[in-house]
Short mmCIF file of C-alpha atoms in Angstrom, two decimals:
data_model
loop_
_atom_site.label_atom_id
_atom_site.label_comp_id
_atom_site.label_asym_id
_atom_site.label_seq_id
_atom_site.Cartn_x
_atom_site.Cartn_y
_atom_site.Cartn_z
CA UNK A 1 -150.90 161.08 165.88
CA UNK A 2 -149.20 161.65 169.89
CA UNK A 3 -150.30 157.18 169.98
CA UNK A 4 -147.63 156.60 166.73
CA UNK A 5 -144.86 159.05 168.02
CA UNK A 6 -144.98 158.53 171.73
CA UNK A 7 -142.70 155.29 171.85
CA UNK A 8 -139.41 157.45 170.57
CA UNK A 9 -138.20 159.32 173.42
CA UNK A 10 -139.21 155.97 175.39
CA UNK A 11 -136.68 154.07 173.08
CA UNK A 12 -134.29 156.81 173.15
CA UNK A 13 -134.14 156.64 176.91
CA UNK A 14 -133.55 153.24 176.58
CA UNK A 15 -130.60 152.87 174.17
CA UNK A 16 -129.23 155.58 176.32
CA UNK A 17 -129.61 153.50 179.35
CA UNK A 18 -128.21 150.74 177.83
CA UNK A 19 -124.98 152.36 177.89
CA UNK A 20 -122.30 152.35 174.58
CA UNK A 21 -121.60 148.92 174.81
CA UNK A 22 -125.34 147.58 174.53
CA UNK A 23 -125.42 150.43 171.48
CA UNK A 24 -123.15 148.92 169.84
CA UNK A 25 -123.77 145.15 170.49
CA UNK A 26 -127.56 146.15 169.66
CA UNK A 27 -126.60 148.01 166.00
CA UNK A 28 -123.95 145.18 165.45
CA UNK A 29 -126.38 142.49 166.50
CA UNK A 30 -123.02 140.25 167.75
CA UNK A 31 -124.34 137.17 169.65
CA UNK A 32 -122.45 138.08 172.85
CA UNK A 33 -122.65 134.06 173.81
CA UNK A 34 -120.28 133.94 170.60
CA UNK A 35 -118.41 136.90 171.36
CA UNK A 36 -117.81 135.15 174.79
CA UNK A 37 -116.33 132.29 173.44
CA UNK A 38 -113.57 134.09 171.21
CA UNK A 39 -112.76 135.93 173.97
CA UNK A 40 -112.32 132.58 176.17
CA UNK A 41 -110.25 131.25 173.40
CA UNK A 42 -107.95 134.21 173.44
CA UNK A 43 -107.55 133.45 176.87
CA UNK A 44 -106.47 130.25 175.88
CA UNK A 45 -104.36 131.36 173.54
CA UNK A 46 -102.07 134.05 175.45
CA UNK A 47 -102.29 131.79 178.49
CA UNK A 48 -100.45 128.81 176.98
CA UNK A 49 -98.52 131.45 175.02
CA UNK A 50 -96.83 132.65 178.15
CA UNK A 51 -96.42 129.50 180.16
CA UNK A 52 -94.94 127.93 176.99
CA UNK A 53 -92.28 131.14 176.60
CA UNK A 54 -94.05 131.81 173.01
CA UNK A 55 -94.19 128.56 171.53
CA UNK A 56 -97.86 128.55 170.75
CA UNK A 57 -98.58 131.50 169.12
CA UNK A 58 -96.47 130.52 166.18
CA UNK A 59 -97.50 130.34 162.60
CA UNK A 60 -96.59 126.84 163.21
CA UNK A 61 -98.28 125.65 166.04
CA UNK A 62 -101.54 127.69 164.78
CA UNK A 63 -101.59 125.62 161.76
CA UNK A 64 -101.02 122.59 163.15
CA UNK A 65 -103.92 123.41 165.23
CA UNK A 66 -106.34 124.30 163.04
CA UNK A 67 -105.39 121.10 160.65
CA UNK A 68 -105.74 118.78 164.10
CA UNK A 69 -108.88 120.33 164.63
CA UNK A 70 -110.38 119.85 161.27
CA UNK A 71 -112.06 116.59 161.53
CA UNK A 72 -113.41 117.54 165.00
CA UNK A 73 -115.27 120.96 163.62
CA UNK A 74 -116.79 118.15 160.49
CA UNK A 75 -118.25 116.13 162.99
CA UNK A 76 -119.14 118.85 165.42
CA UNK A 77 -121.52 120.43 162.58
CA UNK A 78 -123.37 116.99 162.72
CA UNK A 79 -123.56 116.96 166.06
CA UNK A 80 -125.46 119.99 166.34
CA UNK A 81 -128.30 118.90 164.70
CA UNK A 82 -128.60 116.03 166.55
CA UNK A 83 -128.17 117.43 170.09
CA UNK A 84 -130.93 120.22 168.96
CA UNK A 85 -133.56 117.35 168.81
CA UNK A 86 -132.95 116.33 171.91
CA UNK A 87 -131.03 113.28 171.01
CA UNK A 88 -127.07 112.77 171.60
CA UNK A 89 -124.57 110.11 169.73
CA UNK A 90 -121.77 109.14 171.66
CA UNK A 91 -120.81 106.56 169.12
CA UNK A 92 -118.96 108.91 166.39
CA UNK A 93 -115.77 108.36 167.46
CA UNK A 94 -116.45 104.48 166.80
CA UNK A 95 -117.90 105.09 163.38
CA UNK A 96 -114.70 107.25 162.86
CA UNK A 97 -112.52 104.45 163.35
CA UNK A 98 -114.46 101.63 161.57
CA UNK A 99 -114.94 103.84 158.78
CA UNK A 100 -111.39 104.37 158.49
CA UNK A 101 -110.59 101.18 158.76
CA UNK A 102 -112.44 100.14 155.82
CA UNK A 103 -111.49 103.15 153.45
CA UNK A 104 -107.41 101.62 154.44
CA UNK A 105 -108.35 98.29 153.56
CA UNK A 106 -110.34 99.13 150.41
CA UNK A 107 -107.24 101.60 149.20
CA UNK A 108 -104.65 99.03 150.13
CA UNK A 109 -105.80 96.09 149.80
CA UNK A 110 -108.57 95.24 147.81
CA UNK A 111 -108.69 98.03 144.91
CA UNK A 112 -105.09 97.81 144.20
CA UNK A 113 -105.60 93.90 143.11
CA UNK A 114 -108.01 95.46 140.40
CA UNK A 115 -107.16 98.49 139.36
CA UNK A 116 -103.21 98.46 140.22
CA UNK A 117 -101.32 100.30 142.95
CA UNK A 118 -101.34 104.46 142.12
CA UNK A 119 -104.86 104.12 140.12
CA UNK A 120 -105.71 107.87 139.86
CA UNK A 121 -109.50 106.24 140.74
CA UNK A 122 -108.13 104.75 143.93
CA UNK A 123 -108.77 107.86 146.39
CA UNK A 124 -112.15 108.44 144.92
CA UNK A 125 -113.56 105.07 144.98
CA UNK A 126 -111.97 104.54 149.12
CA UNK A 127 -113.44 108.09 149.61
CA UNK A 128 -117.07 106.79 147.96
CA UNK A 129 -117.08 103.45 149.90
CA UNK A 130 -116.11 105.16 153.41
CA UNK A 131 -118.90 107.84 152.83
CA UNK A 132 -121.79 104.93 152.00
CA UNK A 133 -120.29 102.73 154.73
CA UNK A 134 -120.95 106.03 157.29
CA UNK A 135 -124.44 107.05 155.96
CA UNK A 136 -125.16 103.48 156.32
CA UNK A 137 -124.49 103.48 159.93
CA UNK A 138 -126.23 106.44 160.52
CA UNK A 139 -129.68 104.98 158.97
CA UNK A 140 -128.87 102.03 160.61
CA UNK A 141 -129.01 103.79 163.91
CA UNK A 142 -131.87 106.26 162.97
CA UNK A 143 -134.11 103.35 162.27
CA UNK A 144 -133.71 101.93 165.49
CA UNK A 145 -134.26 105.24 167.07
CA UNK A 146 -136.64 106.45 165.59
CA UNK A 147 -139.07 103.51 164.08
CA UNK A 148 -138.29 101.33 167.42
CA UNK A 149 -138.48 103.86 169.79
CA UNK A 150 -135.03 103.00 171.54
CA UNK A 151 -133.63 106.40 173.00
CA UNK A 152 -130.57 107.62 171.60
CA UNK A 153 -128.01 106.77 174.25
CA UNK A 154 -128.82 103.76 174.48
CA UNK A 155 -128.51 102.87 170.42
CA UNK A 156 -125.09 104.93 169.93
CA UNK A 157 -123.61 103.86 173.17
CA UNK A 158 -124.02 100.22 171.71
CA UNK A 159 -122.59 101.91 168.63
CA UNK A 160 -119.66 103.22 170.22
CA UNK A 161 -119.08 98.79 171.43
CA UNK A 162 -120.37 97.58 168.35
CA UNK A 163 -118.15 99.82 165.50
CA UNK A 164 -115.26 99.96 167.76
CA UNK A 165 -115.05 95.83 168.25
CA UNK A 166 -115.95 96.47 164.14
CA UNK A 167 -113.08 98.30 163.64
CA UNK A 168 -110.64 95.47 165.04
CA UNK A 169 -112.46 93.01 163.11
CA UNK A 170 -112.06 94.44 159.91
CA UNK A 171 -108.05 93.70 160.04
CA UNK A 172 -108.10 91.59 163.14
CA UNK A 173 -106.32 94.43 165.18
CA UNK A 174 -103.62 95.50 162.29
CA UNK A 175 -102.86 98.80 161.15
CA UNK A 176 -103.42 99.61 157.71
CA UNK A 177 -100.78 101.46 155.79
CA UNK A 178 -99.63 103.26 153.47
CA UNK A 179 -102.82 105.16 152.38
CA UNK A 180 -102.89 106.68 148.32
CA UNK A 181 -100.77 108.86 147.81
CA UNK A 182 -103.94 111.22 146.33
CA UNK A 183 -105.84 110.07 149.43
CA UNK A 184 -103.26 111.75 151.74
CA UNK A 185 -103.66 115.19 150.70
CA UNK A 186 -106.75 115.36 152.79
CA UNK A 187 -104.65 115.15 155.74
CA UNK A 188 -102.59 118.00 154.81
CA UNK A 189 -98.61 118.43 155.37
CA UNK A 190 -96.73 120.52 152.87
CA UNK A 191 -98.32 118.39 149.57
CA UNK A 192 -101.35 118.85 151.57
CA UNK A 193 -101.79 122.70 151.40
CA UNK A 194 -102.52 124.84 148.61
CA UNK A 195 -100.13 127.19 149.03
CA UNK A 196 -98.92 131.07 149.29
CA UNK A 197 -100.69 131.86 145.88
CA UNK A 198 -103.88 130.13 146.21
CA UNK A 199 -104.26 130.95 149.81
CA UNK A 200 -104.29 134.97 149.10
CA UNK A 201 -106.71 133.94 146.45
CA UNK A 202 -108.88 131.96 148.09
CA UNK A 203 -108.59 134.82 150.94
CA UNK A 204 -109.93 137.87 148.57
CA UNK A 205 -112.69 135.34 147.80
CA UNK A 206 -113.56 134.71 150.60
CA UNK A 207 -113.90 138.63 151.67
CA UNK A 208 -115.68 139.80 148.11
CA UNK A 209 -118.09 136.72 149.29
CA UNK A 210 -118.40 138.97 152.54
CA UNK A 211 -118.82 142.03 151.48
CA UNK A 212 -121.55 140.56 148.87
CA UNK A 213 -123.27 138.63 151.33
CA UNK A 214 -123.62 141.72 153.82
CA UNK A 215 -124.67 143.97 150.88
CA UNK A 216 -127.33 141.24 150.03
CA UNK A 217 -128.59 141.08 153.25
CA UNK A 218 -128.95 144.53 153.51
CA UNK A 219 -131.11 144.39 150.60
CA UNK A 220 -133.52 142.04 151.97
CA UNK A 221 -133.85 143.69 154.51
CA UNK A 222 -135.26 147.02 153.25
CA UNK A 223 -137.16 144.96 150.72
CA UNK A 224 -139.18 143.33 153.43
CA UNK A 225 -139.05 146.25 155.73
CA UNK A 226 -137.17 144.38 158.31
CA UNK A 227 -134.75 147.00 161.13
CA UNK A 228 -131.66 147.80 159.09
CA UNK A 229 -128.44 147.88 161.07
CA UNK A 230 -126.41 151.06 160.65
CA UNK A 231 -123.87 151.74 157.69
CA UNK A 232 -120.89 152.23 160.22
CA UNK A 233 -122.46 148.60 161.85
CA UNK A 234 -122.09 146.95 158.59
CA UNK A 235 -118.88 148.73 157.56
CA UNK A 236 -117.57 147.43 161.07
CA UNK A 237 -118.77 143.88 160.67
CA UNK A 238 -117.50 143.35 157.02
CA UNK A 239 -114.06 145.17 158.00
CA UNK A 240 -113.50 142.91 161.25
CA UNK A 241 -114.39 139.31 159.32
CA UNK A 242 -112.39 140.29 156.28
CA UNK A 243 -109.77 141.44 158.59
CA UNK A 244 -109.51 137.87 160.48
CA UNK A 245 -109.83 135.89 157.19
CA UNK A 246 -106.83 137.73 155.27
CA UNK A 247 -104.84 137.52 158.95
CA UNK A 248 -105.61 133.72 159.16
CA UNK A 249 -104.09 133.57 155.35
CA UNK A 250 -100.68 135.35 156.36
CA UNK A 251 -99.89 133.15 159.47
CA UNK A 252 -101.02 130.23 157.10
CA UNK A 253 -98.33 131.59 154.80
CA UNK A 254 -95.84 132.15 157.37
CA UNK A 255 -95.47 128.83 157.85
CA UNK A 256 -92.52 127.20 155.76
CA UNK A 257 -91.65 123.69 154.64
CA UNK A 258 -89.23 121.74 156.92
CA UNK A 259 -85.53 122.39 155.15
CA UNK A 260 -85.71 118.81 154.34
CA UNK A 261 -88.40 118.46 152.31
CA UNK A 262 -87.36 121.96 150.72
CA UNK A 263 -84.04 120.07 149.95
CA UNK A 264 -85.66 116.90 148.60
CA UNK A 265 -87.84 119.11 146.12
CA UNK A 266 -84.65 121.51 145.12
CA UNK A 267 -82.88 118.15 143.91
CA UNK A 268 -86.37 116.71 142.25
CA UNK A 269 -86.29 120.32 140.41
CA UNK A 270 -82.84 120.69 139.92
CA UNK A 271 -82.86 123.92 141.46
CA UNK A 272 -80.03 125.11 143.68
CA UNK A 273 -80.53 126.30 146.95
CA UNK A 274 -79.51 129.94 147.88
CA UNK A 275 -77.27 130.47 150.63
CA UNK A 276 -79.91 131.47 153.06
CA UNK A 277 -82.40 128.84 151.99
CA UNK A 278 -85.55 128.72 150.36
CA UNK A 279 -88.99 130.00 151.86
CA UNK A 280 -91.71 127.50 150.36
CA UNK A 281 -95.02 128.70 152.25
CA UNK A 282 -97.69 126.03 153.49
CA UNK A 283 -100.32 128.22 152.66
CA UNK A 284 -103.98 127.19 153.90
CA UNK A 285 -104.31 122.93 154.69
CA UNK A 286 -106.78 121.08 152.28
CA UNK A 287 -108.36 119.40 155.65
CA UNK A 288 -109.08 122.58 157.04
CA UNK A 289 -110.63 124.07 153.17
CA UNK A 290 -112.83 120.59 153.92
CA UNK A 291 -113.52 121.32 157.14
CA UNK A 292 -114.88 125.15 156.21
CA UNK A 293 -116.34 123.89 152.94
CA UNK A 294 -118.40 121.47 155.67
CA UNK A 295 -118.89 124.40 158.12
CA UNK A 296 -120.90 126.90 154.92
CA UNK A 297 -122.57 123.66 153.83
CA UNK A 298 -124.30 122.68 157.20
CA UNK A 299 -125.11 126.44 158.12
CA UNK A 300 -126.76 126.56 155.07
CA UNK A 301 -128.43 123.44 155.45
CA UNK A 302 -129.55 124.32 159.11
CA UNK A 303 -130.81 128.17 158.39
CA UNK A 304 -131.95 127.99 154.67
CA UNK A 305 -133.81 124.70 153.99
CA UNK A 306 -137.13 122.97 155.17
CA UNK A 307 -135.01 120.09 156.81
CA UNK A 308 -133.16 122.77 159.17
CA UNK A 309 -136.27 124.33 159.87
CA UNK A 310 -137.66 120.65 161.04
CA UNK A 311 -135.14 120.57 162.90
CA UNK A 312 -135.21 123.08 165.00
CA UNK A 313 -138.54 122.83 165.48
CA UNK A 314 -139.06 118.82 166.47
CA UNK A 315 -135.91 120.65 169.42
CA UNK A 316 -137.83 123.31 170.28
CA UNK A 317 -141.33 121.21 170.90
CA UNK A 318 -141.48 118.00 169.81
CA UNK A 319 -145.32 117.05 169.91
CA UNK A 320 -146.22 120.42 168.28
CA UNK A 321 -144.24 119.55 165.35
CA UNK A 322 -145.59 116.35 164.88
CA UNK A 323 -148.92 117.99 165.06
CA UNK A 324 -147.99 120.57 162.71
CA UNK A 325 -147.41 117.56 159.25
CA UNK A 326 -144.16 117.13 160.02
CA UNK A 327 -142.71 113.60 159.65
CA UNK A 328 -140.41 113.61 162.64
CA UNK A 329 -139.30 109.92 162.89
CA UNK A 330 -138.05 110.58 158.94
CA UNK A 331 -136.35 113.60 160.24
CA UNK A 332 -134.57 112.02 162.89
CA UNK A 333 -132.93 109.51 161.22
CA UNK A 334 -131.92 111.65 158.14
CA UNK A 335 -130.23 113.47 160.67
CA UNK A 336 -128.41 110.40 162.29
CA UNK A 337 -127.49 109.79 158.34
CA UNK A 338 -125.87 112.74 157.85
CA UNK A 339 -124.37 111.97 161.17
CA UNK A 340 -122.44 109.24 159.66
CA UNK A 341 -121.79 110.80 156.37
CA UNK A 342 -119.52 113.48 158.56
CA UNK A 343 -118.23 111.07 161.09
CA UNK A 344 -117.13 109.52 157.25
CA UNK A 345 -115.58 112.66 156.19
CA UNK A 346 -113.75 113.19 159.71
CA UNK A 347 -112.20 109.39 159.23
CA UNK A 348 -111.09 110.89 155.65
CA UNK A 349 -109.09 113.50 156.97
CA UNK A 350 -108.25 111.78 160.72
CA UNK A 351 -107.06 108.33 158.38
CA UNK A 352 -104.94 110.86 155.59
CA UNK A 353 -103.22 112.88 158.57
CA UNK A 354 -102.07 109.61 159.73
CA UNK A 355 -101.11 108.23 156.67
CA UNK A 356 -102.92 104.80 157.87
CA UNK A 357 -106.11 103.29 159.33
CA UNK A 358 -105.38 102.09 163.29
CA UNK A 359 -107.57 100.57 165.41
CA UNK A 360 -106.82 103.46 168.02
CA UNK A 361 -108.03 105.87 165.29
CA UNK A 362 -111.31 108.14 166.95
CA UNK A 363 -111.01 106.96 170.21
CA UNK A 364 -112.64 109.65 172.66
CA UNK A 365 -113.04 112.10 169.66
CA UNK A 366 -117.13 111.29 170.72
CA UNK A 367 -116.75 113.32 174.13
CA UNK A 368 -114.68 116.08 172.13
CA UNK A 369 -117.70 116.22 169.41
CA UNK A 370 -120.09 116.47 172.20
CA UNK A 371 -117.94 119.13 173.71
CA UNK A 372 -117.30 121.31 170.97
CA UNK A 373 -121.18 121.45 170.20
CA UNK A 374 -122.27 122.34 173.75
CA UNK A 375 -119.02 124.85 174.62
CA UNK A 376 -120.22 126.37 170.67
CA UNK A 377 -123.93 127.01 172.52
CA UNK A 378 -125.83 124.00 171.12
CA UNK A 379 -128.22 123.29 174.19
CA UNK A 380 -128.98 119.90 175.66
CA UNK A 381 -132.29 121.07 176.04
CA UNK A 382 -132.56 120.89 172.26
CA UNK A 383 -133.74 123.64 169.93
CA UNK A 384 -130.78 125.95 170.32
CA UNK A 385 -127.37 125.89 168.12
CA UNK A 386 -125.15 126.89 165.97
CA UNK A 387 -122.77 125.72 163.53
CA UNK A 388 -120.44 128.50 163.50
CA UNK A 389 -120.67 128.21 167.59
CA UNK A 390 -119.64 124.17 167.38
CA UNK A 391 -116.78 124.84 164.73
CA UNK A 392 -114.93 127.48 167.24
CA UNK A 393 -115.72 124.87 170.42
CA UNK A 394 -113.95 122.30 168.07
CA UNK A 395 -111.09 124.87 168.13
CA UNK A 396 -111.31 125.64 171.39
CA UNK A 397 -111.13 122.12 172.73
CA UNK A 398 -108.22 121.84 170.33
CA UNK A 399 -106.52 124.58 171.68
CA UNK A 400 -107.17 123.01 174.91
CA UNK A 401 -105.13 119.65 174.03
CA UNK A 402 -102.65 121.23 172.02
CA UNK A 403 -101.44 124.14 174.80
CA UNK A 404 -101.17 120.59 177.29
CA UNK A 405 -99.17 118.91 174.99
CA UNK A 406 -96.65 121.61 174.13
CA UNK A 407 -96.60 122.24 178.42
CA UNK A 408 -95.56 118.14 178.64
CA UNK A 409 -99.02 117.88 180.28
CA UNK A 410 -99.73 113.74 180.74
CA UNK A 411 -102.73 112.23 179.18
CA UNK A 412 -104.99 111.51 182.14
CA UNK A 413 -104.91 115.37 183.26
CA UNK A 414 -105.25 116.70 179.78
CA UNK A 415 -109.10 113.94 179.88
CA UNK A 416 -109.54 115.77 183.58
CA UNK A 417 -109.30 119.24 181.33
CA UNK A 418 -111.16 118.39 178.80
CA UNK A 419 -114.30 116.74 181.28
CA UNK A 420 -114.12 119.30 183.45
CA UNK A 421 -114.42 122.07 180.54
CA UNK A 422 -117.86 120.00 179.40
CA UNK A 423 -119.13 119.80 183.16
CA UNK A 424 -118.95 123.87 182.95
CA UNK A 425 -120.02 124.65 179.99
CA UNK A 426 -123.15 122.72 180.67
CA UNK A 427 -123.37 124.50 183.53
CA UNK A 428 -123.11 127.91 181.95
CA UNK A 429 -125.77 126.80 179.60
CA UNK A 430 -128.01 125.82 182.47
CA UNK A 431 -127.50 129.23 183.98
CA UNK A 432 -127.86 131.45 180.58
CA UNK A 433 -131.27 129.37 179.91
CA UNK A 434 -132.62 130.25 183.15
CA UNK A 435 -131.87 133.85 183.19
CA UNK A 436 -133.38 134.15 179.88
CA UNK A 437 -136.33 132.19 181.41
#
């Protein structure tokens, strides 16, 4: 009986040692690596805030910035998986561009000779061919890697020669333009948005979804006999996320259409201006619903399926998973196609911001990939990441660029920001690994 009661006032002491703030990080169960990033991007934030006399932290500047950083975050999801294994693929940015490329040529080019310009099939089919084109890619490059036995730099640093010269082949070196008018509501702008209405909507959703996925989790938990976190924990956790979600919804909605579109759509409605104009909200971006959409998807599909689960463990130890059953070279390159079925879904949303397919399109968006996966926590060692992690180092990098811009910061110091901010948070990762070790 004293052997089964004598570790409490030993674990007692302890959370007392610990102090209140590993209490509460221990009953919360925060991942303080994540909690350190949001609180580096805050930095960011007020930083370029003040040196920019409050231009940044407008409703919209924020928007722009989370629509900028949209394709980014889809391709930093992919990229998670792959750096986990151990591999890299620096040629994303290329299969960005090439993909693009052929999505602008199929929309305005070819399909309009066969269907006829404004075919409500147009967007869809361009969308189709761009997302087979990608996932072809990928296999193409997860074959080689895996079933040759070429290592992964070297295959998508060819990639990033091969798709790029690709790209310029495709149209030799023109830009491709205008892109379906369908099409370009992936790339958001004020037809590109959903809206005040649909935004609060989607908001309430979104915490109900919350709420229900806490409660559920709760209930697992007791039904297994797992450690339940405290009511006030849970209360806390539920309060804070639904908190940020209906806050990210109002400066969304804060954000009104230039006066001369509002203009342009008073005359199309016949509606007559008042004297102190009309307040048309933006409401949330349809890239950055795609982007989020992407983000639920890929967590799901990293923590709740066999595949993820392969994953992480071909990262963790390569040889014991192979000795465990599990295919690895078949796991590899499905996750170099869903590589390319992203980097597809990022030239979707890159190609419809722009409103055209240019042979510039994804250049260098590989090293800000890379960086938002290892600045989110994904480890170069491999079997550590997250997606959640690489969505807010997609932001973060973002942020980075953006705050530059807005400070009339030149190009080749905002690429010494942006290198040096990969350099240390490598470093950081080296560091947090071996104290943990």
């Amino acid at each position: 009986m004293s052997d089964a009661t004598a570790p409490a006032p030993t674990d007692r002491a302890r959370s007392s040692e610990s102090g209140p703030v590993g209490r509460f990080l221990k009953a919360t169960e925060l991942d303080t690596r994540m909690l350190g990033m949001i609180g580096a991007l805050l930095i960011i934030w007020l930083t370029f805030n003040l040196l920019s006399g409050g231009l940044f932290l407008t409703p919209r500047n924020l928007w722009n910035l989370s629509v900028q950083s949209a394709s980014v975050a889809v391709m930093a999801t992919g990229m998670v998986l792959v750096i986990v294994t151990r591999n890299i693929d620096l040629s994303v940015g290329s299969i960005l561009g090439v993909v693009g490329m052929v999505m602008g040529v199929t929309q305005a080019q070819i399909l309009p000779d066969y269907l006829g310009f404004g075919h409500p099939a147009i967007w869809a089919i361009a969308a189709l061919v761009g997302l087979c084109f990608g996932v072809a890619i990928g296999a193409l490059h997860g074959y080689v890697i895996a079933y040759l036995g070429v290592p992964a730099f070297i295959v998508t640093l060819g990639g990033l020669l091969v798709w790029r010269g690709a790209a310029w082949w495709v149209t030799s070196g023109q830009t491709v333009a205008p892109m379906d008018s369908t099409f370009r509501l992936m790339g958001g702008g004020p037809d590109g948005s959903v809206g005040a209405t649909w935004s609060w909507i989607i908001g309430v959703v979104a915490c109900v979804a919350v709420v229900v996925m806490l409660v559920n989790a709760r209930v697992q938990r007791k039904r297994f006999q797992f450690p339940l976190r405290p009511v006030w924990a849970e209360a806390f956790l539920g309060a804070v996320t639904c908190g940020l979600i209906l806050g990210a919804v109002w400066v969304a909605n804060s954000y009104p259409w230039p006066i001369g579109i509002v203009r342009r759509y008073a005359e199309a409605n016949n509606m007559e201006l008042p004297e102190g104009g009309l307040f048309i909200a933006h409401g949330i971006a349809i890239p950055v619903l795609i982007a989020v959409g992407v983000g639920i998807l890929m967590t799901f599909v990293a923590t709740r399926t066999r595949f993820g689960r392969y994953v992480f463990a071909i990262g963790g130890n390569p040889e014991a998973a192979a000795l465990a059953g599990i295919n690895t070279r078949w796991v590899t390159m499905k996750i170099f196609m869903l590589m390319g079925a992203l980097a597809a879904v990022g030239a979707m949303i890159s190609t419809a911001r722009l409103n055209a397919a240019t042979n510039a399109q994804g250049t260098l968006d590989e090293l800000l990939v890379i960086a938002a996966a290892v600045i989110g926590g994904t480890s170069l060692s491999g079997g550590v990441g997250t997606i959640a992690g690489a969505m807010l180092g997609a932001m973060l990098m973002q942020s980075l660029a953006s705050g530059m811009i807005l400070l009339g910061v030149d190009t080749p110091l905002q690429n010494i920001v942006v290198g040096l901010a990969l350099v240390v948070a490598v470093w950081l990762d080296t560091v947090y690994r071996r104290r943990l070790g």
